XYZ file of C-alpha atoms in Angstrom:
306
model
C 6.023 54.567 -61.297
C 3.895 51.463 -61.799
C 0.890 51.899 -63.853
C -2.098 49.747 -62.128
C -5.094 49.382 -63.288
C -8.275 50.043 -61.355
C -9.157 45.989 -60.809
C -5.558 45.528 -60.005
C -5.143 47.823 -57.127
C -8.453 46.701 -55.433
C -7.578 42.954 -56.020
C -4.331 44.217 -54.002
C -6.112 46.627 -51.706
C -8.438 43.844 -50.142
C -5.630 41.440 -49.768
C -3.431 43.551 -47.991
C -5.883 44.617 -45.841
C -6.934 41.074 -44.917
C -3.595 40.318 -44.975
C -1.099 42.474 -43.483
C -4.178 44.771 -41.528
C -5.691 41.924 -40.115
C -8.963 43.301 -40.565
C -12.352 41.779 -39.812
C -13.920 39.422 -42.580
C -16.729 41.544 -42.245
C -14.404 45.021 -42.723
C -13.136 43.473 -45.809
C -15.810 42.192 -47.976
C -17.749 44.763 -47.127
C -14.521 46.929 -48.446
C -15.315 44.268 -51.682
C -18.275 45.281 -52.312
C -18.225 48.987 -52.564
C -15.377 48.352 -54.353
C -17.233 46.201 -56.829
C -19.274 48.633 -57.623
C -17.013 51.294 -57.754
C -15.523 49.255 -60.795
C -18.917 48.552 -62.438
C -19.427 52.246 -62.549
C -16.152 53.485 -64.313
C -14.471 49.976 -65.152
C -12.748 47.665 -64.209
C -9.881 48.524 -67.137
C -8.930 52.532 -66.209
C -6.012 53.476 -64.669
C -5.598 53.958 -60.995
C -3.696 57.395 -62.302
C -6.252 58.336 -65.023
C -9.422 58.748 -62.650
C -10.181 62.291 -61.469
C -12.529 64.077 -59.038
C -15.540 64.223 -61.475
C -15.212 60.517 -62.315
C -15.351 59.844 -57.999
C -18.085 62.056 -57.501
C -20.408 60.253 -60.432
C -20.820 57.455 -58.519
C -21.579 59.029 -55.490
C -24.067 60.584 -57.501
C -25.470 57.560 -59.545
C -26.193 56.352 -55.989
C -28.120 59.026 -55.234
C -30.013 58.109 -58.143
C -30.063 54.440 -56.977
C -31.699 56.159 -53.887
C -29.169 54.311 -51.808
C -29.139 55.149 -47.888
C -26.562 58.216 -47.343
C -24.783 55.364 -44.421
C -24.086 53.153 -47.703
C -23.294 55.991 -49.983
C -20.448 57.343 -46.983
C -19.098 53.454 -46.344
C -18.774 53.706 -50.257
C -17.106 56.906 -50.684
C -14.219 55.506 -46.833
C -13.894 52.566 -49.491
C -12.881 54.394 -52.217
C -10.652 56.766 -50.072
C -8.941 54.398 -48.775
C -7.776 52.633 -52.387
C -6.593 55.931 -52.805
C -4.463 56.679 -49.878
C -3.357 52.671 -49.952
C -2.520 53.794 -53.624
C -0.771 56.962 -52.754
C 0.963 55.076 -50.153
C 2.774 52.220 -52.164
C 3.580 55.390 -55.337
C 0.731 53.659 -57.557
C -0.705 57.225 -58.320
C 0.906 61.124 -58.088
C -2.303 62.473 -56.403
C -4.986 61.357 -54.473
C -7.755 63.270 -55.831
C -10.189 61.103 -53.323
C -9.017 63.481 -50.319
C -11.431 65.899 -51.899
C -14.365 63.721 -51.447
C -16.724 64.971 -49.153
C -19.293 62.911 -46.779
C -23.080 62.838 -47.309
C -25.219 65.060 -44.824
C -26.944 61.880 -42.421
C -30.398 61.924 -41.073
C -30.500 62.336 -37.219
C -31.836 58.914 -36.074
C -31.873 57.814 -32.201
C -31.062 54.415 -31.685
C -33.894 52.136 -30.834
C -34.491 50.705 -27.165
C -36.262 48.819 -25.083
C -38.209 50.069 -22.182
C -37.487 47.616 -18.632
C -41.123 45.618 -19.140
C -40.536 44.810 -22.765
C -36.594 43.546 -22.407
C -38.267 41.772 -19.436
C -41.142 39.933 -21.149
C -38.633 39.257 -23.864
C -35.787 37.939 -21.896
C -38.825 35.794 -20.332
C -40.424 35.046 -23.575
C -38.501 31.736 -24.051
C -39.290 29.718 -21.050
C -42.905 30.767 -21.964
C -43.098 29.845 -25.020
C -40.355 26.980 -25.751
C -40.782 27.331 -29.436
C -36.674 26.870 -29.631
C -34.236 25.573 -27.346
C -35.787 27.922 -23.645
C -32.802 27.924 -21.533
C -30.021 28.460 -24.507
C -31.786 31.572 -26.219
C -33.087 33.336 -22.252
C -29.318 32.917 -22.033
C -28.366 34.260 -25.334
C -30.916 37.505 -24.379
C -29.533 37.668 -20.521
C -27.040 38.099 -21.725
C -26.647 39.797 -24.641
C -28.667 42.441 -22.289
C -26.397 42.493 -18.670
C -23.289 43.182 -20.500
C -23.930 45.312 -24.045
C -21.978 43.342 -26.655
C -22.688 43.157 -30.434
C -24.252 40.513 -31.535
C -20.696 39.399 -33.411
C -19.589 39.363 -30.384
C -21.382 36.897 -28.290
C -21.637 35.166 -31.484
C -17.848 34.413 -30.774
C -16.940 34.188 -27.129
C -15.647 30.745 -25.739
C -15.015 29.271 -22.478
C -11.471 30.291 -22.359
C -12.564 34.025 -22.877
C -15.011 33.626 -19.674
C -14.215 34.310 -15.874
C -14.559 31.148 -13.321
C -17.333 32.263 -12.216
C -18.950 33.905 -16.079
C -19.493 36.870 -14.289
C -17.350 38.833 -17.150
C -15.333 37.888 -19.950
C -13.284 39.289 -23.043
C -14.446 40.151 -26.184
C -12.719 41.193 -29.213
C -14.642 44.520 -31.075
C -14.389 46.696 -34.148
C -10.725 47.294 -34.891
C -9.749 43.952 -33.244
C -9.933 45.931 -29.795
C -10.175 43.481 -26.785
C -12.151 44.855 -23.913
C -13.506 43.003 -20.568
C -17.536 43.278 -20.095
C -19.712 41.988 -17.632
C -22.376 39.721 -16.624
C -25.084 40.346 -14.161
C -26.526 38.180 -12.245
C -29.319 36.730 -14.155
C -27.497 36.119 -16.846
C -25.017 34.672 -15.113
C -27.306 31.739 -13.978
C -29.321 31.403 -17.113
C -25.354 30.345 -18.861
C -25.576 27.453 -16.042
C -28.383 26.894 -16.729
C -27.920 26.539 -20.642
C -24.691 25.100 -20.044
C -25.858 22.280 -18.002
C -28.157 21.138 -20.504
C -25.911 21.994 -23.703
C -23.397 19.462 -21.540
C -26.215 16.778 -21.476
C -27.174 16.935 -24.455
C -24.052 16.695 -26.042
C -22.515 14.719 -23.325
C -20.738 12.763 -26.532
C -19.354 14.599 -28.252
C -16.919 16.374 -26.138
C -18.185 19.296 -24.584
C -15.785 21.320 -24.415
C -13.618 20.483 -27.277
C -16.124 19.811 -29.735
C -17.259 23.515 -29.896
C -15.361 25.865 -27.944
C -18.097 28.478 -28.944
C -20.432 28.970 -26.224
C -23.687 29.168 -27.920
C -24.408 26.396 -30.345
C -26.905 25.634 -32.398
C -29.796 22.303 -32.267
C -26.976 20.328 -33.644
C -23.640 21.115 -31.247
C -22.006 23.404 -34.180
C -21.114 27.078 -32.952
C -24.646 29.680 -33.561
C -23.505 32.149 -36.379
C -24.456 35.934 -36.401
C -27.512 34.714 -38.769
C -28.524 32.168 -36.732
C -28.651 34.522 -33.662
C -30.106 37.563 -35.404
C -33.131 34.958 -36.326
C -33.372 33.539 -32.926
C -34.412 37.461 -31.728
C -36.526 37.498 -34.511
C -39.005 34.590 -34.259
C -38.635 35.575 -30.114
C -39.666 39.527 -31.087
C -41.980 38.309 -33.215
C -46.191 37.482 -33.832
C -45.020 34.054 -32.037
C -43.285 35.330 -29.577
C -44.024 38.821 -27.594
C -44.798 40.583 -31.059
C -42.577 43.740 -30.717
C -40.025 42.844 -33.106
C -36.901 44.582 -32.300
C -32.923 44.060 -33.391
C -30.717 42.598 -31.173
C -28.827 45.549 -31.429
C -32.302 46.916 -29.157
C -30.326 45.166 -26.375
C -27.000 46.858 -26.834
C -28.331 49.742 -26.715
C -30.900 49.195 -24.091
C -28.330 48.727 -22.015
C -26.158 51.896 -22.999
C -29.382 53.705 -22.402
C -30.104 52.546 -18.970
C -26.576 52.619 -17.636
C -26.793 56.723 -18.386
C -30.632 56.828 -17.580
C -29.149 55.706 -13.939
C -26.203 57.824 -13.837
C -23.377 55.839 -15.117
C -20.373 57.759 -16.564
C -20.543 58.770 -20.133
C -16.667 57.401 -20.542
C -17.155 54.118 -18.142
C -20.418 53.559 -20.486
C -17.853 54.260 -23.782
C -15.479 51.625 -22.107
C -18.006 49.123 -21.582
C -19.106 49.076 -25.757
C -15.964 49.678 -26.895
C -16.893 52.811 -28.694
C -13.916 54.354 -30.527
C -15.133 57.782 -29.981
C -16.850 59.470 -27.169
C -19.874 61.066 -29.537
C -21.109 58.052 -30.606
C -22.062 56.825 -26.735
C -23.420 60.558 -26.418
C -25.907 59.406 -28.405
C -27.722 57.614 -25.749
C -28.145 61.013 -23.778
C -30.059 62.673 -26.284
C -32.539 59.944 -25.726
C -32.678 60.572 -22.167
C -33.167 64.134 -22.465
C -35.514 63.827 -24.579
C -37.385 60.979 -22.511
C -37.435 63.942 -19.455
C -38.978 66.429 -21.587
C -41.239 64.060 -22.368
C -42.357 62.963 -18.997
C -42.091 66.912 -18.195
C -44.851 67.518 -20.332
C -46.793 65.001 -19.849
C -46.728 65.184 -16.064
C -46.248 68.678 -15.485
C -49.163 70.823 -14.877
C -48.065 73.617 -17.287
C -46.336 70.522 -19.367
C -48.351 71.538 -22.367
C -49.943 68.077 -23.204
C -52.885 68.440 -20.669
C -56.016 68.245 -22.175
């Protein structure tokens, strides 16, 4: 059996995940951050086959002492498990001690979503304020809300992904899974206005060939995820509607309103690209709690009458 240090194993594992398994860049970066911390905790020259369950648990204890969020600790555990599974597969270790690691319990957080009035106000904000590029930003907001896409999926959206009438598109989500998403009338109209402006603004740059992505920055280059997050923060901040939200709130709002309107949970799961139905079912908890709130507020014996 080949002896391998922790440093060597991490480097080979990350290369394998990127080149052979073709995992997304963000996933590989996340693995890399966790495994860098793992090496700092235990020492990069430790042999993989010498690491014990107590060593791994000591790392988790150190993360707890650093007051890392439960989700961050569980991500670290998942990264370590993946590393050990890789090493066992290629016989760099005799026993996979990481199989004994248990996830820490996550606090129950319901997704943050916007009301109908809040989403309308935010989608109208670009035209009213003209802070940045109104047509582009309105199209961005309408498409996020209409489709339930992740911000990374919209940032990667290319012209070739769109249907001819712009009413749908194919996007690549987590795990490199493709799915079809849909855009409503308001989103389609906003997109057409934006694309017309973009074509005029960058006519000399061969509109379609210069940048294949749908959304661009003021220089005609691909609009990054960070750039989109900044745009949302500007319009939802004090210069806009003064109700700060994250880009993911559009996705949460889409899911909540779909289920509240009677859409089948399985259908919403497919539209969101969730691998597990339990992830989508979080939104049924939201609607149930909202019903309880309405009942307590409205019914004569609801308990909240004064």
